[in-house]
Amino acid sequence: MNDVTELLYPREQFYARDRRSVPAARRFAAQSLRCWGLADWVRADDVSLCVSELATNALLHGVPPGRGFLLRLRYDGDVVRVEVHDSGTGVPKIADETDGEGGRGLFLVAALADKWGVCERELGKVVWAELRGARGGDGLNDL
C-alpha cells in the first residue's frame, strides 16, 4: 500500500562541452529506453538520432566555454520526450537550402518527431522533441 506510482519516468544527465558528449548522450538515451522496456521499440533509433542532433546543436551553438548541457528524457507510457537544456542565447531554426553545408539537425528532428519546439529558461533555452506511440514498446501504437 505504500507503493508510489510515478506517472512520468524522468532520467537526466549533465554533459561537458566536449565532442565525446554526443555519443555518451546517445548511450544514455539507449540505456533509458532499455530501463523503460523500449529497447526494441520501432522508434528507438529515432530517439537516438534526435538526441544526437539536439546535443550536437547545443555543443555547436548553445554551450559557451566552461559550461555544459543537460539531457533530460521522460516517458509517460506513450510519449518519449527528449529535452536538451543549454545556456546559450539565440533561437534555433530549421536551416533552408541556402544555408550551405551542415545545419540540417533540426530538419531531421522535425521530420522524425511528432512535435518539437524551443522554450526559454532562466539562462538559455530548452530544445525538445516528442515521439509518440511508445506504449508497451511494441510499436503497435505508432502514429
C-alpha positions as semicolon CSV with decimal commas, in nm:
position;residue;x (nm);y (nm);z (nm)
1;M;0,000;0,000;0,000
2;N;0,298;0,232;0,033
3;D;0,395;0,192;-0,333
4;V;0,445;0,518;-0,516
5;T;0,346;0,522;-0,879
6;E;0,541;0,768;-1,088
7;L;0,347;0,881;-1,394
8;L;0,646;1,034;-1,565
9;Y;0,975;0,846;-1,573
10;P;1,242;1,115;-1,596
11;R;1,609;1,047;-1,647
12;E;1,870;1,317;-1,684
13;Q;2,242;1,353;-1,728
14;F;2,470;1,656;-1,749
15;Y;2,741;1,667;-2,016
16;A;3,051;1,883;-2,052
17;R;3,129;2,091;-2,359
18;D;3,318;1,808;-2,529
19;R;3,268;1,627;-2,859
20;R;3,261;1,295;-2,670
21;S;2,940;1,409;-2,501
22;V;2,728;1,338;-2,809
23;P;2,797;0,961;-2,823
24;A;2,771;0,949;-2,444
25;A;2,426;1,114;-2,466
26;R;2,318;0,857;-2,727
27;R;2,430;0,574;-2,498
28;F;2,240;0,731;-2,208
29;A;1,926;0,752;-2,426
30;A;1,960;0,386;-2,527
31;Q;2,006;0,289;-2,161
32;S;1,696;0,491;-2,066
33;L;1,488;0,320;-2,335
34;R;1,607;-0,019;-2,205
35;C;1,508;0,078;-1,850
36;W;1,161;0,168;-1,974
37;G;1,126;-0,157;-2,173
38;L;1,153;0,028;-2,503
39;A;1,483;-0,108;-2,637
40;D;1,305;-0,282;-2,927
41;W;1,056;-0,003;-2,995
42;V;1,042;0,073;-3,367
43;R;1,118;0,441;-3,296
44;A;1,416;0,380;-3,066
45;D;1,659;0,480;-3,343
46;D;1,457;0,799;-3,400
47;V;1,501;0,887;-3,032
48;S;1,875;0,825;-3,063
49;L;1,901;1,045;-3,371
50;C;1,702;1,326;-3,207
51;V;1,929;1,310;-2,901
52;S;2,235;1,318;-3,125
53;E;2,117;1,617;-3,330
54;L;1,994;1,820;-3,033
55;A;2,312;1,751;-2,833
56;T;2,528;1,844;-3,132
57;N;2,335;2,169;-3,181
58;A;2,378;2,251;-2,812
59;L;2,753;2,195;-2,834
60;L;2,792;2,396;-3,154
61;H;2,555;2,682;-3,078
62;G;2,434;2,679;-2,719
63;V;2,712;2,589;-2,480
64;P;2,965;2,862;-2,402
65;P;3,318;2,760;-2,298
66;G;3,329;2,626;-1,944
67;R;2,965;2,521;-1,948
68;G;2,775;2,210;-2,050
69;F;2,426;2,089;-2,135
70;L;2,162;1,881;-1,963
71;L;1,989;1,594;-2,141
72;R;1,652;1,510;-1,987
73;L;1,442;1,217;-2,111
74;R;1,088;1,149;-1,997
75;Y;0,843;0,870;-2,070
76;D;0,475;0,881;-1,971
77;G;0,361;0,544;-2,103
78;D;0,306;0,668;-2,457
79;V;0,532;0,967;-2,530
80;V;0,910;0,984;-2,507
81;R;1,025;1,344;-2,465
82;V;1,383;1,448;-2,531
83;E;1,497;1,780;-2,386
84;V;1,837;1,945;-2,422
85;H;1,892;2,236;-2,184
86;D;2,176;2,478;-2,262
87;S;2,282;2,824;-2,150
88;G;2,329;2,979;-2,493
89;T;2,140;3,263;-2,649
90;G;1,950;3,262;-2,976
91;V;1,658;3,068;-3,109
92;P;1,726;2,751;-3,310
93;K;1,574;2,736;-3,656
94;I;1,547;2,482;-3,932
95;A;1,808;2,551;-4,199
96;D;1,696;2,610;-4,553
97;E;1,867;2,508;-4,877
98;T;2,062;2,834;-4,897
99;D;2,243;2,779;-4,567
100;G;2,522;2,575;-4,730
101;E;2,662;2,257;-4,580
102;G;2,551;2,143;-4,238
103;G;2,269;2,287;-4,036
104;R;2,025;2,007;-4,104
105;G;1,995;1,876;-3,749
106;L;1,665;2,044;-3,667
107;F;1,532;1,947;-4,010
108;L;1,590;1,583;-3,912
109;V;1,439;1,634;-3,567
110;A;1,131;1,796;-3,721
111;A;1,097;1,506;-3,966
112;L;1,132;1,234;-3,700
113;A;0,948;1,383;-3,403
114;D;0,574;1,420;-3,370
115;K;0,631;1,761;-3,209
116;W;0,933;1,972;-3,129
117;G;0,996;2,320;-3,001
118;V;1,202;2,564;-2,800
119;C;1,131;2,704;-2,452
120;E;1,310;2,977;-2,266
121;R;1,467;2,912;-1,929
122;E;1,631;3,145;-1,677
123;L;1,965;3,120;-1,853
124;G;1,945;2,984;-2,206
125;K;1,686;2,757;-2,362
126;V;1,541;2,409;-2,385
127;V;1,505;2,243;-2,724
128;W;1,272;1,945;-2,709
129;A;1,122;1,672;-2,925
130;E;0,838;1,429;-2,855
131;L;0,788;1,088;-3,011
132;R;0,454;0,914;-2,959
133;G;0,347;0,554;-2,975
134;A;0,576;0,405;-2,712
135;R;0,300;0,232;-2,514
136;G;0,433;-0,110;-2,426
137;G;0,735;-0,064;-2,652
138;D;0,589;-0,296;-2,917
139;G;0,546;-0,034;-3,189
140;L;0,180;-0,125;-3,236
141;N;0,060;0,218;-3,130
142;D;0,293;0,417;-3,352
143;L;0,139;0,703;-3,546
